[in-house]
Amino acid sequence: MEYIYAALLLHKAGKEVNESAVQAVLSAAGIAVNESRVKALVAALDGVDIEDAISKAAVAPVAVAAAAAPA
Amino acid sequence: MEYIYAALLLHKAGKEVNESAVQAVLSAAGIAVNESRVKALVAALDGVDIEDAISKAAVAPVAVAAAAAPA
Amino acid sequence: MEYIYAALLLHKAGKEVNESAVQAVLSAAGIAVNESRVKALVAALDGVDIEDAISKAAVAPVAVAAAAAPA
Amino acid sequence: MEYIYAALLLHKAGKEVNESAVQAVLSAAGIAVNESRVKALVAALDGVDIEDAISKAAVAPVAVAAAAAPA
Amino acid sequence: MEYIYAALLLHKAGKEVNESAVQAVLSAAGIAVNESRVKALVAALDGVDIEDAISKAAVAPVAVAAAAAPA
Amino acid sequence: MEYIYAALLLHKAGKEVNESAVQAVLSAAGIAVNESRVKALVAALDGVDIEDAISKAAVAPVAVAAAAAPA
Amino acid sequence: MPLYTAHLPKWKKDEISEIKRLSEEYKLMGLVDMYGIPARQVQDIRRNLKGKAELRMTRNTLIEHALGEIGGEIKDLGGKLDGHSALIFTNENPFKLYSMLEKTKTKMAARPGELAPTDIVVEKGPTSFKPGPIVGELQQAGIPAAIEAGKVTIRETKTVVKEGQEISKKLADALAKLDVKPMDVGLLLQAAFFEGTVYESDVLAIDEVAFYNNIITAAKQAFNLSLNAAIPTKDTASDLLTKAVREARNVVVEAAVVSSDVMDAIIGKAQSQAMALQSVVE
């Protein structure tokens, strides 16, 4: 999940989510970065509306709760 | 929110969430770090079981209202 | 509601919710304290598991979601 | 959460939620105040309509009752 | 379930889900293929809107909760 | 998603989910395999309890809106 | 073989060559069980299969002759023949044929001595009968009939026979009068020869609902794995982001880490806690 947070962090900072930026953030956290995972992340995010995905999180907890309730 | 992302990034990577680590991650993302916010974050997380907090559904009153309305 | 906030504040800080403590918190907030309301609050809280009562707040929205879902 | 309660207490008392007021309330409760957290709180509340946020919370329990009744 | 995974793999890759393709995928995974199960799979998929079934999977957690709630 | 299905297929077949196995399955499906995605997949799965990860419900936020709407 | 058939009358020879012709024309030749299917239902089924499959009823001995003359693996079909077998031909594969036949099943009244395929329930409510001996007949069959407002009425919903139990003559008659049709009738595929293999009925039955649910389950598992193991894919990248943000919000609210984006949620939580406590105090 740390790769995802790196992407969110960059997005929030108004930076482009590209391979070198993700790598830099993860390295700064002292993480041994897996280059393929960075590539895969950046490729998967291509064309994704990050702002939209973020805004969905505000609605989500209710659904989580609903799903958890009868369990 | 970027301060939290930085904290979770560190947490998920199995690193300690301390002031210098948070600062390093934020800086690497190109974010101008506000020292007292970093201090506040680390202080607030002190004693918190992050793993537990992550999985707990946060109460989102806005979302609740939205979901309840059509009922 | 401010009397309740004061009680929660003390509880969360790990302090005993007694008359003088509640009075001190309210005064510090610049509130003209009504002594008998403080007494009533402390008396009403006697024997109440505050942590338990609070945790029910988190449950409430869950119920909303669950109840709303099948409607 | 005690910082939030302090803010709500001040708000309900019709006082301004500023650093010194929050500090005073927390100190009166016998809490060792973390200055950065106070600063962060006040900064984060800037521009937030507290009354509005409170009223949204009020919607939830009502909805619970309403939704739960016919179930 | 392996037969279903093979079918979905082919579907997601934009390939036709036919007997020889399913057989090839299963064999590559080191699975001893049962020819009549492959035939049965392809026959059963005929007329199934895979994309539709997949989209139901996304809705499912909520739906499960909804169905369970009134029980 | 086809990479995920390949992993599921191998897992269900009781095979190790390693690079060459994933590659073999994808190739058999006629997919032009992206080596770094395969590496990323295998790296991400390292240390993951697949059985657990596939059964733990991850809520699809998109579904929330859809499910809430008709409620 | 020709010697063997040489002494057969012409109509039998014609029938055999017709079977052989059909077996060449169609990819699949199968046996279906016709037992207990009334002529009218057979007509319905034939109509429903039109253009998709051809049904041919003929004597077992002639089918065996034909199978023997065709030779090869198809002879194994002969072992599945019984007194009520008919031939079916189609270009569909055996699994599709099986589900096609399932779909052409119709309901009919039960005959005395048949076993109930499921619990048979008689619903409460008025019937179309005028008062008369029918009331007694229904009652004797265990159906709670009575006369109400000048009409024969079923007083309560009742299970009159459990699944798997025999349907008595009285009950069969009563159910027929009430127009309850509990029996499924249709062609049951006993075996099919298709592309060199004989398929028996046990491998042909596919539970379509379970199958569809398995697809959903597989898709759900893939989705779960992608999100729980944080493997970004085109399909799930956006959901992964949402999950991460949601986790972050949870931490913010749970730990009351102030953050301007979520102050409303934190205040909301504090307020609902306060209200919860207040409701306890008052």
XYZ file of C-alpha atoms in Angstrom:
708
model
C 0.000 0.000 0.000
C 2.995 2.311 0.476
C 3.246 2.737 -3.274
C -0.321 3.976 -3.356
C 0.315 6.468 -0.575
C 3.325 7.752 -2.436
C 1.102 8.422 -5.425
C -1.490 10.192 -3.267
C 1.183 12.253 -1.624
C 2.544 13.412 -4.951
C -0.906 14.155 -6.231
C -1.689 16.267 -3.150
C 1.556 18.110 -3.619
C 0.452 18.951 -7.125
C 3.235 16.895 -8.652
C 3.052 14.498 -11.555
C 2.900 10.849 -10.477
C 5.782 9.498 -12.531
C 8.336 6.797 -11.903
C 11.175 8.968 -10.646
C 8.919 10.958 -8.288
C 7.397 7.818 -6.754
C 10.848 6.333 -6.396
C 12.133 9.461 -4.659
C 9.291 9.496 -2.117
C 9.641 5.821 -1.283
C 13.410 6.090 -1.000
C 13.042 9.021 1.374
C 10.958 6.747 3.582
C 13.860 4.341 3.693
C 12.091 1.753 1.548
C 14.011 -0.539 -0.774
C 12.107 0.357 -3.922
C 11.005 -2.328 -6.366
C 11.282 -0.739 -9.777
C 8.714 -3.001 -11.403
C 6.116 -2.128 -8.823
C 6.725 1.553 -9.460
C 6.309 1.014 -13.195
C 3.165 -1.017 -12.667
C 1.696 1.645 -10.401
C 2.375 4.486 -12.785
C 1.031 2.465 -15.699
C -2.136 1.537 -13.802
C -2.731 5.139 -12.765
C -2.466 6.395 -16.305
C -5.815 7.895 -17.174
C -7.202 7.551 -13.642
C -8.926 10.590 -12.173
C -7.200 10.668 -8.790
C -9.299 13.538 -7.477
C -12.420 11.580 -8.242
C -11.111 8.481 -6.486
C -10.275 10.588 -3.441
C -13.712 12.131 -3.270
C -15.295 8.686 -3.220
C -13.524 7.914 0.032
C -15.759 10.356 1.883
C -18.808 8.303 0.987
C -17.232 4.916 1.468
C -17.187 4.524 5.261
C -20.927 4.188 5.357
C -20.765 1.335 2.929
C -18.029 -0.263 4.973
C -20.201 0.048 8.008
C -23.190 -1.367 6.186
C -21.221 -4.316 4.981
C -19.751 -4.918 8.410
C -22.950 -4.554 10.365
C -24.629 -7.920 9.813
C -21.347 -9.793 9.936
C -4.109 15.133 4.410
C -0.618 14.762 2.975
C 0.819 14.485 6.480
C -1.369 11.477 7.131
C -0.428 9.921 3.811
C 3.214 10.292 4.785
C 2.531 8.661 8.149
C 0.646 5.771 6.591
C 3.295 5.312 3.939
C 5.865 4.908 6.713
C 3.588 2.690 8.732
C 2.774 0.398 5.809
C 6.447 0.111 4.967
C 7.071 -1.006 8.538
C 8.985 2.141 9.444
C 8.640 4.201 12.598
C 6.458 7.287 12.223
C 8.694 9.950 13.736
C 9.225 13.607 12.953
C 12.343 13.277 10.829
C 10.899 10.413 8.785
C 7.654 12.264 8.073
C 9.634 15.360 7.194
C 11.852 13.419 4.804
C 8.929 11.853 2.979
C 7.051 15.134 2.604
C 10.151 16.918 1.368
C 10.829 14.193 -1.186
C 7.332 14.768 -2.535
C 8.215 18.420 -2.929
C 5.980 19.592 -0.115
C 7.050 22.599 1.961
C 6.972 21.090 5.435
C 5.363 22.860 8.370
C 7.309 21.677 11.366
C 4.611 22.192 13.934
C 2.121 20.177 11.871
C 4.627 17.344 11.762
C 5.037 17.571 15.533
C 1.267 17.649 15.980
C 0.855 14.595 13.757
C 3.467 12.543 15.560
C 2.049 13.602 18.929
C -1.499 12.717 17.900
C -0.424 9.304 16.651
C 1.490 8.580 19.830
C -0.129 5.597 21.482
C -2.517 5.027 18.576
C -2.726 1.544 17.076
C -2.603 2.636 13.453
C -3.516 -0.773 12.061
C -6.590 -0.771 14.230
C -7.497 2.809 13.378
C -7.203 2.073 9.654
C -9.753 -0.644 9.744
C -12.220 1.174 11.934
C -14.923 2.759 9.841
C -14.781 6.451 10.423
C -18.035 8.128 11.121
C -18.764 10.389 8.207
C -21.844 12.379 9.114
C -22.121 13.836 5.648
C -22.215 10.433 4.050
C -24.671 9.141 6.614
C -27.089 11.921 5.883
C -26.812 11.234 2.186
C -27.418 7.526 2.627
C -30.251 7.999 5.082
C -32.109 10.594 3.088
C -33.719 8.321 0.474
C -34.698 5.744 3.069
C -23.924 20.404 25.674
C -20.856 22.200 27.052
C -21.126 20.247 30.305
C -20.967 17.031 28.341
C -17.957 18.246 26.347
C -16.214 19.044 29.610
C -16.922 15.562 30.916
C -15.650 13.979 27.707
C -12.564 16.135 27.802
C -11.728 14.995 31.310
C -12.513 11.403 30.510
C -10.334 11.363 27.375
C -7.509 12.982 29.313
C -7.757 10.142 31.787
C -8.927 12.412 34.602
C -11.702 11.806 37.063
C -14.971 13.519 36.144
C -15.752 15.232 39.433
C -17.405 18.535 40.289
C -14.307 20.639 40.764
C -12.692 19.331 37.572
C -15.758 20.018 35.464
C -16.081 23.435 37.046
C -12.447 24.233 36.291
C -12.738 23.256 32.632
C -15.929 25.215 32.077
C -14.537 28.280 33.827
C -11.408 28.135 31.734
C -13.631 28.272 28.671
C -15.131 31.445 30.074
C -18.463 29.843 30.864
C -20.480 31.058 33.875
C -20.878 27.748 35.687
C -24.205 26.627 37.121
C -23.227 24.632 40.186
C -26.329 22.500 40.365
C -25.987 21.473 36.709
C -22.435 20.349 37.467
C -23.717 18.340 40.435
C -26.459 16.835 38.304
C -23.976 15.860 35.593
C -21.549 14.227 37.985
C -24.378 12.423 39.752
C -25.822 11.212 36.444
C -22.431 9.941 35.319
C -21.943 7.985 38.501
C -21.724 4.351 37.533
C -21.785 5.131 33.792
C -19.141 3.470 31.635
C -18.278 6.516 29.551
C -16.117 4.554 27.127
C -19.009 2.245 26.475
C -21.471 5.088 26.025
C -19.138 6.805 23.583
C -18.576 3.689 21.558
C -22.294 3.569 20.898
C -21.925 6.804 18.965
C -19.727 5.030 16.482
C -22.327 2.324 16.126
C -25.181 4.664 15.353
C -24.207 5.550 11.781
C -23.674 1.869 11.111
C -27.252 1.277 12.019
C -28.316 4.045 9.693
C -26.477 2.538 6.798
C -27.676 -0.949 7.520
C -31.243 0.149 7.932
C -31.188 2.349 4.877
C -29.714 -0.284 2.612
C -32.718 -2.565 2.196
C -35.221 0.273 1.930
C -9.930 13.769 20.849
C -9.614 16.056 23.876
C -8.407 18.878 21.647
C -11.562 18.595 19.605
C -13.749 18.585 22.714
C -11.997 21.739 23.900
C -12.734 23.395 20.573
C -16.382 22.373 20.695
C -16.641 23.577 24.269
C -15.336 27.001 23.331
C -17.535 27.128 20.295
C -20.658 26.295 22.321
C -19.688 28.903 24.889
C -19.646 31.437 22.089
C -15.916 32.001 22.436
C -13.367 32.237 19.684
C -11.412 29.014 19.156
C -7.880 30.370 19.304
C -4.636 28.946 20.597
C -4.647 30.553 24.018
C -8.275 29.648 24.702
C -7.767 25.984 23.739
C -4.616 25.893 25.830
C -6.441 27.352 28.838
C -9.242 24.784 28.649
C -6.894 21.847 28.296
C -4.660 23.083 31.103
C -7.682 23.504 33.379
C -8.419 19.835 32.753
C -4.941 19.018 33.951
C -3.687 18.024 30.507
C -0.062 18.568 29.536
C -0.711 20.622 26.407
C 1.182 19.947 23.185
C 1.569 23.317 21.572
C 1.900 21.992 18.044
C -1.326 20.096 18.322
C -3.082 23.252 19.472
C -1.642 25.199 16.559
C -2.587 22.435 14.127
C -6.110 22.313 15.511
C -6.670 26.010 15.234
C -5.161 26.055 11.742
C -7.295 23.139 10.614
C -10.451 24.746 11.973
C -9.813 27.899 10.037
C -12.606 28.156 7.505
C -14.570 25.236 8.981
C -18.196 25.941 9.832
C -18.321 24.184 13.219
C -22.057 24.697 13.610
C -22.630 23.029 10.288
C -20.398 20.074 11.137
C -22.185 19.657 14.466
C -25.609 19.744 12.901
C -24.656 16.995 10.471
C -23.791 14.744 13.364
C -27.205 15.475 14.779
C -28.820 14.054 11.670
C -27.407 10.601 12.240
C -29.104 9.509 15.482
C -32.455 10.850 14.332
C -32.129 8.905 11.142
C -31.223 5.833 13.136
C -34.383 6.080 15.136
C -36.521 6.738 12.081
C -34.971 3.984 10.045
C -34.872 1.491 12.862
C -38.482 1.902 13.892
C -40.215 0.153 10.961
C -37.516 -2.493 10.664
C -12.785 -22.632 -9.811
C -9.621 -22.833 -11.932
C -11.744 -23.200 -15.044
C -13.574 -19.996 -14.205
C -10.325 -18.144 -13.536
C -9.007 -19.303 -16.894
C -12.147 -18.053 -18.603
C -11.989 -14.677 -16.884
C -8.299 -14.367 -17.666
C -9.028 -14.875 -21.346
C -11.994 -12.563 -21.232
C -10.037 -9.754 -19.550
C -7.248 -10.177 -22.055
C -9.793 -9.638 -24.809
C -9.422 -13.192 -26.121
C -12.179 -15.533 -27.174
C -13.065 -18.055 -24.482
C -13.039 -21.248 -26.530
C -12.080 -24.800 -25.731
C -8.542 -24.739 -27.045
C -7.745 -21.430 -25.321
C -9.045 -22.594 -21.944
C -7.180 -25.855 -22.337
C -3.953 -24.041 -23.153
C -4.197 -21.742 -20.138
C -4.985 -24.542 -17.706
C -2.202 -26.736 -19.068
C 0.262 -23.879 -18.744
C -0.699 -23.626 -15.079
C 0.209 -27.278 -14.723
C -3.379 -28.409 -14.325
C -4.436 -31.801 -15.667
C -7.262 -30.722 -17.936
C -10.577 -32.563 -18.034
C -11.814 -32.170 -21.574
C -15.483 -32.485 -20.830
C -15.271 -29.879 -18.069
C -13.700 -27.506 -20.561
C -16.515 -28.206 -23.010
C -19.031 -27.712 -20.220
C -17.423 -24.407 -19.251
C -17.510 -23.041 -22.781
C -21.076 -24.226 -23.235
C -22.174 -22.721 -19.947
C -20.525 -19.401 -20.792
C -22.464 -19.171 -23.990
C -25.142 -16.633 -23.320
C -23.528 -15.368 -20.121
C -22.624 -11.682 -20.097
C -19.265 -11.953 -18.316
C -18.861 -8.193 -18.098
C -22.226 -7.989 -16.378
C -21.324 -10.716 -13.891
C -18.063 -8.921 -13.099
C -19.870 -5.670 -12.476
C -22.138 -7.490 -10.030
C -19.071 -8.536 -8.112
C -18.296 -4.880 -7.467
C -21.748 -4.224 -6.096
C -21.899 -7.407 -4.093
C -20.466 -6.381 -0.702
C -23.135 -3.763 -0.309
C -25.809 -6.035 -1.660
C -24.817 -8.742 0.781
C -25.214 -6.302 3.625
C -28.553 -5.118 2.335
C -29.882 -8.610 2.106
C -28.523 -9.603 5.491
C -29.631 -6.515 7.368
C -33.360 -7.204 7.703
C -32.756 -10.832 8.642
C -6.689 -7.806 -14.216
C -5.519 -10.793 -16.235
C -2.334 -10.885 -14.172
C -4.418 -11.244 -11.043
C -6.407 -14.090 -12.563
C -3.183 -15.806 -13.543
C -2.073 -15.588 -9.909
C -5.419 -16.920 -8.703
C -5.253 -19.776 -11.184
C -1.810 -20.829 -10.054
C -2.731 -20.450 -6.432
C -5.855 -22.611 -6.792
C -3.891 -25.198 -8.703
C -1.570 -25.406 -5.724
C 1.357 -24.023 -7.708
C 3.814 -21.401 -6.601
C 3.065 -17.955 -8.009
C 6.472 -17.130 -9.437
C 7.540 -15.160 -12.461
C 8.023 -18.026 -14.872
C 4.704 -19.634 -13.937
C 2.750 -16.394 -14.366
C 4.517 -15.761 -17.638
C 3.687 -19.245 -18.896
C 0.007 -18.880 -18.090
C -0.316 -15.462 -19.687
C 1.575 -16.549 -22.783
C -0.669 -19.580 -23.146
C -3.594 -17.175 -23.193
C -1.988 -15.444 -26.128
C -1.123 -12.338 -24.139
C 1.970 -10.312 -24.916
C 3.471 -10.451 -21.454
C 4.884 -7.335 -19.826
C 7.806 -8.571 -17.804
C 7.827 -5.753 -15.304
C 4.128 -6.233 -14.523
C 4.858 -9.892 -13.844
C 7.712 -8.938 -11.550
C 5.536 -6.346 -9.811
C 2.784 -8.902 -9.288
C 5.097 -11.483 -7.794
C 6.800 -8.860 -5.620
C 3.467 -7.518 -4.348
C 2.320 -11.021 -3.473
C 5.463 -11.765 -1.512
C 4.450 -12.430 2.053
C 0.747 -12.130 1.241
C -1.621 -14.865 2.411
C -3.514 -15.195 -0.864
C -6.309 -17.273 0.613
C -6.894 -14.581 3.169
C -6.555 -11.710 0.706
C -9.097 -13.139 -1.725
C -11.689 -13.776 0.926
C -11.396 -10.488 2.775
C -14.003 -8.210 1.304
C -12.597 -5.042 -0.117
C -15.382 -2.571 -0.596
C -15.690 -1.082 -4.011
C -16.415 2.602 -3.491
C -17.984 2.870 -6.897
C -20.601 0.407 -5.812
C -21.643 2.563 -2.896
C -23.180 5.233 -4.996
C -24.932 2.693 -7.163
C -26.287 0.788 -4.195
C -27.284 3.871 -2.266
C -29.170 5.428 -5.119
C -32.144 3.026 -5.261
C -32.348 2.744 -1.463
C -23.895 -55.887 -41.561
C -25.793 -55.707 -44.846
C -26.458 -59.430 -44.516
C -27.872 -58.831 -41.065
C -30.361 -56.254 -42.274
C -31.095 -57.992 -45.516
C -34.105 -59.836 -44.225
C -35.687 -56.732 -42.601
C -38.883 -55.342 -44.079
C -38.459 -52.241 -46.198
C -39.930 -49.764 -43.667
C -37.416 -50.919 -41.081
C -34.572 -50.561 -43.547
C -35.818 -47.087 -44.427
C -36.003 -46.159 -40.763
C -32.443 -47.335 -40.171
C -31.094 -45.425 -43.124
C -33.009 -42.344 -41.979
C -31.280 -42.579 -38.567
C -27.934 -42.954 -40.315
C -28.681 -39.970 -42.510
C -29.579 -37.825 -39.460
C -26.429 -38.934 -37.654
C -24.420 -37.613 -40.592
C -26.398 -34.418 -40.912
C -26.055 -33.450 -37.233
C -22.981 -33.188 -35.050
C -24.744 -34.668 -32.064
C -26.846 -37.756 -31.631
C -28.404 -38.306 -28.252
C -30.860 -40.432 -26.338
C -33.699 -38.888 -24.387
C -36.043 -40.492 -21.906
C -39.659 -40.142 -23.018
C -41.136 -41.945 -20.041
C -44.465 -40.601 -18.881
C -44.643 -37.701 -21.277
C -48.170 -37.358 -22.668
C -48.559 -36.876 -26.402
C -49.695 -33.294 -26.027
C -46.551 -32.341 -24.117
C -44.408 -34.102 -26.699
C -45.986 -31.876 -29.327
C -45.204 -28.783 -27.263
C -41.624 -29.859 -26.748
C -41.189 -30.642 -30.441
C -42.451 -27.168 -31.250
C -40.089 -25.570 -28.738
C -37.120 -27.429 -30.207
C -37.972 -26.561 -33.802
C -34.954 -25.344 -35.696
C -32.640 -26.300 -32.836
C -33.038 -30.038 -32.469
C -34.876 -32.904 -34.098
C -36.657 -35.581 -32.094
C -37.179 -39.056 -33.565
C -39.150 -41.759 -31.815
C -38.497 -45.247 -33.029
C -38.035 -48.787 -31.820
C -35.027 -49.647 -29.700
C -34.108 -52.535 -31.975
C -33.916 -50.226 -34.956
C -31.779 -47.755 -33.047
C -29.424 -50.586 -32.158
C -29.275 -51.685 -35.767
C -28.458 -48.171 -36.873
C -25.792 -47.708 -34.192
C -24.231 -50.997 -35.191
C -24.101 -49.992 -38.834
C -22.572 -46.608 -38.095
C -19.974 -48.294 -35.872
C -17.201 -46.790 -33.784
C -17.599 -45.088 -30.408
C -21.234 -44.305 -31.101
C -22.089 -47.943 -30.376
C -21.629 -47.089 -26.675
C -24.867 -45.147 -26.872
C -26.634 -48.487 -27.247
C -25.796 -49.320 -23.648
C -27.896 -46.389 -22.479
C -31.013 -47.418 -24.365
C -34.095 -48.328 -22.405
C -37.709 -48.930 -23.299
C -38.580 -45.247 -23.361
C -35.660 -43.876 -25.311
C -36.023 -41.659 -28.321
C -33.334 -40.156 -30.511
C -32.450 -36.510 -30.598
C -30.243 -34.756 -33.138
C -28.737 -31.292 -32.984
C -25.699 -29.279 -34.007
C -25.327 -27.870 -30.497
C -22.865 -29.365 -28.055
C -24.233 -31.769 -25.422
C -24.123 -29.214 -22.597
C -26.144 -26.694 -24.525
C -28.591 -29.390 -25.542
C -28.959 -30.419 -21.916
C -29.793 -26.910 -20.751
C -32.040 -26.397 -23.768
C -34.032 -29.473 -22.748
C -34.174 -28.232 -19.163
C -35.712 -25.017 -20.436
C -38.361 -26.795 -22.498
C -39.714 -28.588 -19.436
C -43.342 -27.895 -18.656
C -45.573 -28.498 -15.661
C -48.292 -31.120 -15.534
C -50.672 -32.706 -13.072
C -49.427 -35.521 -10.859
C -50.587 -39.074 -11.447
C -51.382 -41.404 -8.570
C -48.272 -43.088 -7.232
C -45.827 -40.465 -8.509
C -43.335 -38.960 -6.108
C -43.572 -35.270 -5.248
C -40.584 -33.479 -6.863
C -40.768 -30.776 -4.166
C -43.071 -30.028 -1.231
C -46.543 -29.576 -2.712
C -48.387 -26.675 -1.137
C -52.055 -25.812 -1.505
C -52.627 -22.087 -1.090
C -55.274 -20.593 1.119
C -58.149 -18.864 -0.645
C -61.413 -19.315 -2.545
C -61.748 -21.881 -5.329
C -63.998 -21.769 -8.368
C -66.146 -24.655 -7.069
C -69.726 -24.381 -5.929
C -70.603 -26.253 -2.720
C -71.051 -29.973 -3.296
C -69.352 -33.352 -2.817
C -66.074 -31.730 -3.859
C -65.650 -30.438 -0.318
C -65.576 -33.952 1.060
C -63.217 -35.134 -1.670
C -60.765 -32.340 -0.892
C -61.008 -32.963 2.834
C -60.374 -36.687 2.362
C -57.250 -35.813 0.418
C -56.050 -33.799 3.428
C -56.866 -30.399 1.973
C -58.571 -28.068 4.507
C -61.600 -27.160 2.389
C -64.765 -25.532 3.716
C -67.730 -23.580 2.427
C -67.521 -19.865 2.953
C -69.821 -17.265 1.422
C -71.342 -19.857 -0.853
C -68.004 -20.951 -2.277
C -65.610 -23.785 -1.654
C -62.614 -22.212 0.045
C -59.233 -23.474 1.221
C -59.061 -22.321 4.840
C -55.308 -22.289 5.203
C -52.130 -22.762 3.200
C -50.966 -26.317 3.718
C -48.178 -28.608 2.581
C -50.160 -31.648 1.446
C -47.227 -33.852 0.537
C -43.540 -33.571 1.284
C -40.809 -33.799 -1.322
C -40.079 -37.390 -2.283
C -43.294 -38.791 -0.864
C -45.820 -40.672 -2.928
C -48.897 -38.839 -4.148
C -52.005 -40.863 -3.337
C -54.852 -41.347 -5.794
C -57.183 -39.151 -3.744
C -54.611 -36.400 -3.540
C -53.715 -36.668 -7.228
C -57.382 -36.306 -8.132
C -57.873 -33.394 -5.732
C -54.762 -31.584 -6.979
C -55.893 -32.055 -10.570
C -59.254 -30.507 -9.707
C -57.515 -27.560 -8.071
C -55.356 -27.254 -11.189
C -52.148 -27.758 -9.179
C -49.448 -28.985 -11.569
C -46.484 -30.106 -9.512
C -44.727 -32.375 -11.988
C -41.934 -31.288 -14.312
C -42.145 -32.985 -17.634
C -39.607 -32.793 -20.340
C -37.033 -34.736 -22.231
C -34.226 -35.989 -20.071
C -30.962 -36.380 -21.950
C -29.645 -39.843 -21.121
C -26.455 -39.737 -23.164
C -25.073 -37.916 -26.166
C -22.485 -38.741 -28.794
C -20.603 -35.633 -29.874
C -17.295 -35.276 -31.685
C -16.144 -38.763 -30.919
C -17.138 -38.902 -27.251
C -20.163 -40.272 -25.439
C -21.319 -37.897 -22.678
C -23.466 -39.297 -19.940
C -26.116 -37.318 -18.139
C -24.181 -36.905 -14.899
C -21.493 -34.774 -16.549
C -24.009 -32.789 -18.559
C -25.914 -31.220 -15.698
C -24.590 -27.710 -15.082
C -26.228 -25.617 -12.402
C -26.404 -22.331 -14.286
C -27.134 -20.257 -11.206
C -24.200 -21.710 -9.299
C -22.029 -21.256 -12.366
C -22.971 -17.599 -12.688
C -22.354 -17.081 -8.990
C -18.932 -18.662 -9.393
C -18.063 -16.073 -12.016
C -19.095 -13.343 -9.618
C -17.090 -14.959 -6.847
C -14.010 -15.232 -9.049
C -14.294 -11.583 -10.029
C -14.756 -10.621 -6.408
C -11.736 -12.644 -5.369
C -9.618 -10.988 -8.013
C -10.826 -7.577 -6.883
C -10.145 -8.405 -3.245
C -6.677 -9.691 -4.009
C -5.841 -6.611 -6.022
C -6.967 -4.284 -3.238
C -5.772 -6.236 -0.240
C -2.355 -6.955 -1.684
C -2.184 -3.456 -3.204
C -1.580 -4.713 -6.723
C -2.590 -1.874 -9.007
C -4.352 -2.848 -12.211
C -6.226 -0.762 -14.740
C -9.492 -1.989 -13.272
C -8.637 -1.340 -9.662
C -6.205 1.582 -9.543
C -8.943 4.039 -8.730
C -10.417 1.762 -6.049
C -6.993 1.324 -4.511
C -6.612 5.089 -4.223
C -10.018 5.353 -2.627
C -9.128 2.601 -0.189
C -5.908 4.383 0.771
C -7.697 7.666 1.293
C -10.392 5.968 3.285
C -7.779 4.381 5.509
C -6.194 7.770 5.971
C -9.527 9.323 6.893
C -10.154 6.565 9.374
C -6.840 7.253 11.067
C -7.535 10.957 11.102
C -10.888 10.558 12.757
C -9.919 7.715 15.037
C -6.747 9.371 16.284
C -8.175 12.887 15.986
C -5.203 13.941 13.947
C -6.390 17.298 12.795
C -6.372 17.820 9.079
C -8.300 20.510 7.309
C -9.852 18.081 4.790
C -11.624 16.051 7.408
C -12.422 18.434 10.249
C -16.122 17.968 9.611
C -15.789 14.236 10.144
C -13.777 14.682 13.341
C -16.205 17.225 14.764
C -19.049 14.985 13.727
C -17.537 12.126 15.647
C -16.937 14.256 18.755
C -20.476 15.539 18.546
C -22.047 12.130 18.161
C -20.011 10.919 21.109
C -21.271 13.870 23.107
C -24.843 13.134 22.090
C -24.420 9.487 22.965
C -23.145 10.411 26.394
C -25.871 12.975 26.853
C -28.544 10.402 26.118
C -27.063 8.240 28.864
C -26.929 11.089 31.356
C -30.460 12.350 30.810
